[in-house]
Amino acid sequence: GVDWPVEAVATLRNGGLADVGSAELVWMVDGEPQGRQTVESIESEQTLEAKWRYEFNETGTYRISCRIDRDDDLPADNT
């Protein structure tokens, strides 16, 4: 509802053989950036949960997504 916080949770997985250092996570609503947060490093083959709270100004249906903002060899898996 309007002015009620919604909590989104993303599970980030490092499927690589090496640990990954901290990174910037960009949260989006309908494809538009709405928030940023720094996530800790993730060890090889491990996961990390990132949580984000947001309050909508209008009722409706929205798409919440996030992506890791970093350059690497496989950018398609950063979303």
PDB file of N, CA and C in Angstrom:
ATOM      1  N   GLY A   1       0.802  -1.167   0.000  1.00  0.00           N
ATOM      2  CA  GLY A   1       0.000   0.000   0.000  1.00  0.00           C
ATOM      3  C   GLY A   1       0.866   1.260   0.000  1.00  0.00           C
ATOM      4  N   VAL A   2       0.226   2.359  -0.187  1.00  0.00           N
ATOM      5  CA  VAL A   2       0.921   3.642  -0.200  1.00  0.00           C
ATOM      6  C   VAL A   2       1.483   3.932   1.193  1.00  0.00           C
ATOM      7  N   ASP A   3       2.713   4.424   1.224  1.00  0.00           N
ATOM      8  CA  ASP A   3       3.406   4.796   2.453  1.00  0.00           C
ATOM      9  C   ASP A   3       3.653   3.630   3.415  1.00  0.00           C
ATOM     10  N   TRP A   4       3.529   2.404   2.932  1.00  0.00           N
ATOM     11  CA  TRP A   4       3.882   1.232   3.725  1.00  0.00           C
ATOM     12  C   TRP A   4       5.176   0.673   3.153  1.00  0.00           C
ATOM     13  N   PRO A   5       6.197   0.502   3.995  1.00  0.00           N
ATOM     14  CA  PRO A   5       7.465  -0.003   3.461  1.00  0.00           C
ATOM     15  C   PRO A   5       7.349  -1.447   2.974  1.00  0.00           C
ATOM     16  N   VAL A   6       7.984  -1.692   1.855  1.00  0.00           N
ATOM     17  CA  VAL A   6       8.082  -3.027   1.279  1.00  0.00           C
ATOM     18  C   VAL A   6       9.539  -3.445   1.418  1.00  0.00           C
ATOM     19  N   GLU A   7       9.770  -4.686   1.812  1.00  0.00           N
ATOM     20  CA  GLU A   7      11.145  -5.169   1.906  1.00  0.00           C
ATOM     21  C   GLU A   7      11.408  -6.158   0.786  1.00  0.00           C
ATOM     22  N   ALA A   8      12.435  -5.880  -0.005  1.00  0.00           N
ATOM     23  CA  ALA A   8      12.867  -6.786  -1.065  1.00  0.00           C
ATOM     24  C   ALA A   8      14.137  -7.488  -0.588  1.00  0.00           C
ATOM     25  N   VAL A   9      14.258  -8.767  -0.941  1.00  0.00           N
ATOM     26  CA  VAL A   9      15.427  -9.554  -0.559  1.00  0.00           C
ATOM     27  C   VAL A   9      16.017 -10.175  -1.816  1.00  0.00           C
ATOM     28  N   ALA A  10      17.319 -10.004  -1.993  1.00  0.00           N
ATOM     29  CA  ALA A  10      18.028 -10.611  -3.119  1.00  0.00           C
ATOM     30  C   ALA A  10      19.079 -11.560  -2.570  1.00  0.00           C
ATOM     31  N   THR A  11      19.161 -12.744  -3.145  1.00  0.00           N
ATOM     32  CA  THR A  11      20.211 -13.685  -2.780  1.00  0.00           C
ATOM     33  C   THR A  11      21.300 -13.601  -3.838  1.00  0.00           C
ATOM     34  N   LEU A  12      22.470 -13.165  -3.421  1.00  0.00           N
ATOM     35  CA  LEU A  12      23.612 -13.016  -4.329  1.00  0.00           C
ATOM     36  C   LEU A  12      24.486 -14.246  -4.196  1.00  0.00           C
ATOM     37  N   ARG A  13      24.882 -14.831  -5.317  1.00  0.00           N
ATOM     38  CA  ARG A  13      25.675 -16.061  -5.285  1.00  0.00           C
ATOM     39  C   ARG A  13      26.968 -15.868  -6.061  1.00  0.00           C
ATOM     40  N   ASN A  14      28.069 -16.252  -5.449  1.00  0.00           N
ATOM     41  CA  ASN A  14      29.359 -16.262  -6.129  1.00  0.00           C
ATOM     42  C   ASN A  14      29.608 -17.683  -6.596  1.00  0.00           C
ATOM     43  N   GLY A  15      29.413 -17.928  -7.878  1.00  0.00           N
ATOM     44  CA  GLY A  15      29.619 -19.259  -8.449  1.00  0.00           C
ATOM     45  C   GLY A  15      31.035 -19.484  -8.930  1.00  0.00           C
ATOM     46  N   GLY A  16      31.907 -18.525  -8.692  1.00  0.00           N
ATOM     47  CA  GLY A  16      33.285 -18.632  -9.158  1.00  0.00           C
ATOM     48  C   GLY A  16      34.185 -19.376  -8.196  1.00  0.00           C
ATOM     49  N   LEU A  17      35.424 -19.546  -8.616  1.00  0.00           N
ATOM     50  CA  LEU A  17      36.420 -20.248  -7.807  1.00  0.00           C
ATOM     51  C   LEU A  17      37.163 -19.319  -6.859  1.00  0.00           C
ATOM     52  N   ALA A  18      37.048 -18.013  -7.069  1.00  0.00           N
ATOM     53  CA  ALA A  18      37.753 -17.040  -6.234  1.00  0.00           C
ATOM     54  C   ALA A  18      36.753 -16.185  -5.460  1.00  0.00           C
ATOM     55  N   ASP A  19      37.183 -15.690  -4.316  1.00  0.00           N
ATOM     56  CA  ASP A  19      36.346 -14.768  -3.545  1.00  0.00           C
ATOM     57  C   ASP A  19      36.142 -13.482  -4.348  1.00  0.00           C
ATOM     58  N   VAL A  20      35.004 -12.821  -4.122  1.00  0.00           N
ATOM     59  CA  VAL A  20      34.686 -11.568  -4.795  1.00  0.00           C
ATOM     60  C   VAL A  20      34.645 -10.471  -3.734  1.00  0.00           C
ATOM     61  N   GLY A  21      35.347  -9.376  -3.989  1.00  0.00           N
ATOM     62  CA  GLY A  21      35.369  -8.258  -3.036  1.00  0.00           C
ATOM     63  C   GLY A  21      34.039  -7.547  -2.970  1.00  0.00           C
ATOM     64  N   SER A  22      33.948  -6.591  -2.076  1.00  0.00           N
ATOM     65  CA  SER A  22      32.697  -5.847  -1.916  1.00  0.00           C
ATOM     66  C   SER A  22      32.311  -5.176  -3.229  1.00  0.00           C
ATOM     67  N   ALA A  23      31.016  -4.914  -3.374  1.00  0.00           N
ATOM     68  CA  ALA A  23      30.503  -4.335  -4.614  1.00  0.00           C
ATOM     69  C   ALA A  23      29.313  -3.436  -4.303  1.00  0.00           C
ATOM     70  N   GLU A  24      28.958  -2.636  -5.268  1.00  0.00           N
ATOM     71  CA  GLU A  24      27.794  -1.747  -5.161  1.00  0.00           C
ATOM     72  C   GLU A  24      26.594  -2.450  -5.789  1.00  0.00           C
ATOM     73  N   LEU A  25      25.505  -2.530  -5.042  1.00  0.00           N
ATOM     74  CA  LEU A  25      24.268  -3.130  -5.516  1.00  0.00           C
ATOM     75  C   LEU A  25      23.291  -1.996  -5.796  1.00  0.00           C
ATOM     76  N   VAL A  26      22.725  -1.974  -6.998  1.00  0.00           N
ATOM     77  CA  VAL A  26      21.779  -0.933  -7.395  1.00  0.00           C
ATOM     78  C   VAL A  26      20.378  -1.540  -7.403  1.00  0.00           C
ATOM     79  N   TRP A  27      19.478  -0.968  -6.605  1.00  0.00           N
ATOM     80  CA  TRP A  27      18.079  -1.403  -6.557  1.00  0.00           C
ATOM     81  C   TRP A  27      17.264  -0.533  -7.503  1.00  0.00           C
ATOM     82  N   MET A  28      16.368  -1.173  -8.261  1.00  0.00           N
ATOM     83  CA  MET A  28      15.579  -0.454  -9.253  1.00  0.00           C
ATOM     84  C   MET A  28      14.092  -0.758  -9.102  1.00  0.00           C
ATOM     85  N   VAL A  29      13.281   0.223  -9.424  1.00  0.00           N
ATOM     86  CA  VAL A  29      11.828   0.063  -9.495  1.00  0.00           C
ATOM     87  C   VAL A  29      11.437   0.402 -10.926  1.00  0.00           C
ATOM     88  N   ASP A  30      10.851  -0.569 -11.597  1.00  0.00           N
ATOM     89  CA  ASP A  30      10.473  -0.425 -13.007  1.00  0.00           C
ATOM     90  C   ASP A  30      11.655   0.044 -13.862  1.00  0.00           C
ATOM     91  N   GLY A  31      12.842  -0.486 -13.587  1.00  0.00           N
ATOM     92  CA  GLY A  31      14.020  -0.198 -14.384  1.00  0.00           C
ATOM     93  C   GLY A  31      14.746   1.092 -14.042  1.00  0.00           C
ATOM     94  N   GLU A  32      14.219   1.865 -13.100  1.00  0.00           N
ATOM     95  CA  GLU A  32      14.831   3.137 -12.718  1.00  0.00           C
ATOM     96  C   GLU A  32      15.550   2.992 -11.373  1.00  0.00           C
ATOM     97  N   PRO A  33      16.826   3.385 -11.294  1.00  0.00           N
ATOM     98  CA  PRO A  33      17.565   3.271 -10.036  1.00  0.00           C
ATOM     99  C   PRO A  33      16.884   4.065  -8.914  1.00  0.00           C
ATOM    100  N   GLN A  34      16.735   3.412  -7.754  1.00  0.00           N
ATOM    101  CA  GLN A  34      16.089   4.047  -6.605  1.00  0.00           C
ATOM    102  C   GLN A  34      16.924   3.963  -5.335  1.00  0.00           C
ATOM    103  N   GLY A  35      17.947   3.132  -5.347  1.00  0.00           N
ATOM    104  CA  GLY A  35      18.769   2.992  -4.153  1.00  0.00           C
ATOM    105  C   GLY A  35      20.047   2.242  -4.450  1.00  0.00           C
ATOM    106  N   ARG A  36      21.053   2.478  -3.618  1.00  0.00           N
ATOM    107  CA  ARG A  36      22.338   1.798  -3.745  1.00  0.00           C
ATOM    108  C   ARG A  36      22.750   1.307  -2.376  1.00  0.00           C
ATOM    109  N   GLN A  37      23.444   0.182  -2.367  1.00  0.00           N
ATOM    110  CA  GLN A  37      23.999  -0.296  -1.116  1.00  0.00           C
ATOM    111  C   GLN A  37      25.274  -1.072  -1.407  1.00  0.00           C
ATOM    112  N   THR A  38      26.218  -0.976  -0.491  1.00  0.00           N
ATOM    113  CA  THR A  38      27.453  -1.726  -0.614  1.00  0.00           C
ATOM    114  C   THR A  38      27.242  -3.088   0.029  1.00  0.00           C
ATOM    115  N   VAL A  39      27.586  -4.138  -0.703  1.00  0.00           N
ATOM    116  CA  VAL A  39      27.485  -5.492  -0.162  1.00  0.00           C
ATOM    117  C   VAL A  39      28.889  -6.013   0.136  1.00  0.00           C
ATOM    118  N   GLU A  40      28.960  -6.845   1.151  1.00  0.00           N
ATOM    119  CA  GLU A  40      30.231  -7.402   1.587  1.00  0.00           C
ATOM    120  C   GLU A  40      30.805  -8.338   0.531  1.00  0.00           C
ATOM    121  N   SER A  41      32.055  -8.725   0.734  1.00  0.00           N
ATOM    122  CA  SER A  41      32.662  -9.703  -0.158  1.00  0.00           C
ATOM    123  C   SER A  41      31.953 -11.049   0.018  1.00  0.00           C
ATOM    124  N   ILE A  42      31.964 -11.840  -1.047  1.00  0.00           N
ATOM    125  CA  ILE A  42      31.329 -13.157  -1.027  1.00  0.00           C
ATOM    126  C   ILE A  42      32.401 -14.189  -1.357  1.00  0.00           C
ATOM    127  N   GLU A  43      32.545 -15.167  -0.496  1.00  0.00           N
ATOM    128  CA  GLU A  43      33.527 -16.215  -0.733  1.00  0.00           C
ATOM    129  C   GLU A  43      33.088 -17.107  -1.881  1.00  0.00           C
ATOM    130  N   SER A  44      34.034 -17.806  -2.466  1.00  0.00           N
ATOM    131  CA  SER A  44      33.775 -18.731  -3.568  1.00  0.00           C
ATOM    132  C   SER A  44      32.667 -19.722  -3.205  1.00  0.00           C
ATOM    133  N   GLU A  45      31.725 -19.908  -4.127  1.00  0.00           N
ATOM    134  CA  GLU A  45      30.613 -20.858  -3.982  1.00  0.00           C
ATOM    135  C   GLU A  45      29.699 -20.564  -2.782  1.00  0.00           C
ATOM    136  N   GLN A  46      29.639 -19.313  -2.342  1.00  0.00           N
ATOM    137  CA  GLN A  46      28.805 -18.932  -1.208  1.00  0.00           C
ATOM    138  C   GLN A  46      27.736 -17.927  -1.647  1.00  0.00           C
ATOM    139  N   THR A  47      26.771 -17.674  -0.768  1.00  0.00           N
ATOM    140  CA  THR A  47      25.709 -16.712  -1.049  1.00  0.00           C
ATOM    141  C   THR A  47      25.667 -15.647   0.039  1.00  0.00           C
ATOM    142  N   LEU A  48      24.985 -14.563  -0.280  1.00  0.00           N
ATOM    143  CA  LEU A  48      24.796 -13.447   0.641  1.00  0.00           C
ATOM    144  C   LEU A  48      23.418 -12.866   0.375  1.00  0.00           C
ATOM    145  N   GLU A  49      22.671 -12.553   1.428  1.00  0.00           N
ATOM    146  CA  GLU A  49      21.368 -11.918   1.269  1.00  0.00           C
ATOM    147  C   GLU A  49      21.501 -10.411   1.419  1.00  0.00           C
ATOM    148  N   ALA A  50      20.897  -9.683   0.503  1.00  0.00           N
ATOM    149  CA  ALA A  50      20.838  -8.220   0.580  1.00  0.00           C
ATOM    150  C   ALA A  50      19.373  -7.835   0.733  1.00  0.00           C
ATOM    151  N   LYS A  51      19.085  -6.927   1.666  1.00  0.00           N
ATOM    152  CA  LYS A  51      17.706  -6.485   1.911  1.00  0.00           C
ATOM    153  C   LYS A  51      17.609  -4.992   1.666  1.00  0.00           C
ATOM    154  N   TRP A  52      16.442  -4.584   1.141  1.00  0.00           N
ATOM    155  CA  TRP A  52      16.216  -3.181   0.805  1.00  0.00           C
ATOM    156  C   TRP A  52      14.769  -2.840   1.110  1.00  0.00           C
ATOM    157  N   ARG A  53      14.543  -1.700   1.725  1.00  0.00           N
ATOM    158  CA  ARG A  53      13.180  -1.232   2.043  1.00  0.00           C
ATOM    159  C   ARG A  53      12.851  -0.016   1.183  1.00  0.00           C
ATOM    160  N   TYR A  54      11.591   0.023   0.743  1.00  0.00           N
ATOM    161  CA  TYR A  54      11.152   1.111  -0.133  1.00  0.00           C
ATOM    162  C   TYR A  54       9.679   1.401   0.145  1.00  0.00           C
ATOM    163  N   GLU A  55       9.308   2.670   0.088  1.00  0.00           N
ATOM    164  CA  GLU A  55       7.909   3.072   0.233  1.00  0.00           C
ATOM    165  C   GLU A  55       7.414   3.663  -1.082  1.00  0.00           C
ATOM    166  N   PHE A  56       6.318   3.133  -1.575  1.00  0.00           N
ATOM    167  CA  PHE A  56       5.726   3.628  -2.819  1.00  0.00           C
ATOM    168  C   PHE A  56       4.794   4.792  -2.524  1.00  0.00           C
ATOM    169  N   ASN A  57       4.765   5.761  -3.435  1.00  0.00           N
ATOM    170  CA  ASN A  57       3.907   6.938  -3.292  1.00  0.00           C
ATOM    171  C   ASN A  57       2.508   6.721  -3.857  1.00  0.00           C
ATOM    172  N   GLU A  58       2.376   5.728  -4.751  1.00  0.00           N
ATOM    173  CA  GLU A  58       1.089   5.463  -5.392  1.00  0.00           C
ATOM    174  C   GLU A  58       0.824   3.970  -5.412  1.00  0.00           C
ATOM    175  N   THR A  59      -0.456   3.600  -5.383  1.00  0.00           N
ATOM    176  CA  THR A  59      -0.793   2.188  -5.510  1.00  0.00           C
ATOM    177  C   THR A  59      -0.524   1.742  -6.934  1.00  0.00           C
ATOM    178  N   GLY A  60      -0.292   0.467  -7.125  1.00  0.00           N
ATOM    179  CA  GLY A  60      -0.049  -0.051  -8.461  1.00  0.00           C
ATOM    180  C   GLY A  60       0.788  -1.312  -8.423  1.00  0.00           C
ATOM    181  N   THR A  61       1.174  -1.756  -9.597  1.00  0.00           N
ATOM    182  CA  THR A  61       2.027  -2.922  -9.752  1.00  0.00           C
ATOM    183  C   THR A  61       3.396  -2.437 -10.190  1.00  0.00           C
ATOM    184  N   TYR A  62       4.430  -2.890  -9.497  1.00  0.00           N
ATOM    185  CA  TYR A  62       5.786  -2.436  -9.762  1.00  0.00           C
ATOM    186  C   TYR A  62       6.715  -3.639  -9.877  1.00  0.00           C
ATOM    187  N   ARG A  63       7.784  -3.449 -10.623  1.00  0.00           N
ATOM    188  CA  ARG A  63       8.828  -4.480 -10.748  1.00  0.00           C
ATOM    189  C   ARG A  63      10.064  -3.995 -10.000  1.00  0.00           C
ATOM    190  N   ILE A  64      10.456  -4.735  -8.968  1.00  0.00           N
ATOM    191  CA  ILE A  64      11.664  -4.421  -8.216  1.00  0.00           C
ATOM    192  C   ILE A  64      12.761  -5.370  -8.668  1.00  0.00           C
ATOM    193  N   SER A  65      13.921  -4.813  -8.966  1.00  0.00           N
ATOM    194  CA  SER A  65      15.064  -5.634  -9.372  1.00  0.00           C
ATOM    195  C   SER A  65      16.338  -5.004  -8.822  1.00  0.00           C
ATOM    196  N   CYS A  66      17.427  -5.728  -8.945  1.00  0.00           N
ATOM    197  CA  CYS A  66      18.714  -5.181  -8.532  1.00  0.00           C
ATOM    198  C   CYS A  66      19.798  -5.744  -9.435  1.00  0.00           C
ATOM    199  N   ARG A  67      20.918  -5.035  -9.447  1.00  0.00           N
ATOM    200  CA  ARG A  67      22.069  -5.504 -10.229  1.00  0.00           C
ATOM    201  C   ARG A  67      23.339  -5.074  -9.514  1.00  0.00           C
ATOM    202  N   ILE A  68      24.371  -5.861  -9.710  1.00  0.00           N
ATOM    203  CA  ILE A  68      25.674  -5.516  -9.149  1.00  0.00           C
ATOM    204  C   ILE A  68      26.356  -4.589 -10.140  1.00  0.00           C
ATOM    205  N   ASP A  69      26.800  -3.455  -9.656  1.00  0.00           N
ATOM    206  CA  ASP A  69      27.437  -2.446 -10.496  1.00  0.00           C
ATOM    207  C   ASP A  69      28.953  -2.654 -10.475  1.00  0.00           C
ATOM    208  N   ARG A  70      29.429  -3.543 -11.367  1.00  0.00           N
ATOM    209  CA  ARG A  70      30.867  -3.806 -11.466  1.00  0.00           C
ATOM    210  C   ARG A  70      31.172  -4.388 -12.833  1.00  0.00           C
ATOM    211  N   ASP A  71      32.374  -4.175 -13.272  1.00  0.00           N
ATOM    212  CA  ASP A  71      32.829  -4.741 -14.547  1.00  0.00           C
ATOM    213  C   ASP A  71      33.425  -6.110 -14.280  1.00  0.00           C
ATOM    214  N   ASP A  72      32.995  -7.091 -15.075  1.00  0.00           N
ATOM    215  CA  ASP A  72      33.606  -8.406 -14.996  1.00  0.00           C
ATOM    216  C   ASP A  72      33.441  -9.106 -16.341  1.00  0.00           C
ATOM    217  N   ASP A  73      33.885 -10.347 -16.430  1.00  0.00           N
ATOM    218  CA  ASP A  73      33.845 -11.080 -17.690  1.00  0.00           C
ATOM    219  C   ASP A  73      32.447 -11.557 -18.079  1.00  0.00           C
ATOM    220  N   LEU A  74      31.503 -11.547 -17.151  1.00  0.00           N
ATOM    221  CA  LEU A  74      30.166 -12.028 -17.428  1.00  0.00           C
ATOM    222  C   LEU A  74      29.122 -11.029 -16.907  1.00  0.00           C
ATOM    223  N   PRO A  75      28.952  -9.890 -17.566  1.00  0.00           N
ATOM    224  CA  PRO A  75      28.033  -8.865 -17.051  1.00  0.00           C
ATOM    225  C   PRO A  75      26.565  -9.326 -17.022  1.00  0.00           C
ATOM    226  N   ALA A  76      26.193 -10.298 -17.831  1.00  0.00           N
ATOM    227  CA  ALA A  76      24.790 -10.743 -17.865  1.00  0.00           C
ATOM    228  C   ALA A  76      24.338 -11.347 -16.543  1.00  0.00           C
ATOM    229  N   ASP A  77      25.270 -11.873 -15.753  1.00  0.00           N
ATOM    230  CA  ASP A  77      24.849 -12.494 -14.494  1.00  0.00           C
ATOM    231  C   ASP A  77      24.871 -11.514 -13.315  1.00  0.00           C
ATOM    232  N   ASN A  78      25.018 -10.230 -13.589  1.00  0.00           N
ATOM    233  CA  ASN A  78      25.047  -9.217 -12.532  1.00  0.00           C
ATOM    234  C   ASN A  78      23.656  -8.705 -12.185  1.00  0.00           C
ATOM    235  N   THR A  79      22.623  -9.219 -12.828  1.00  0.00           N
ATOM    236  CA  THR A  79      21.251  -8.792 -12.568  1.00  0.00           C
ATOM    237  C   THR A  79      20.489  -9.897 -11.863  1.00  0.00           C
TER     238      THR A  79
END
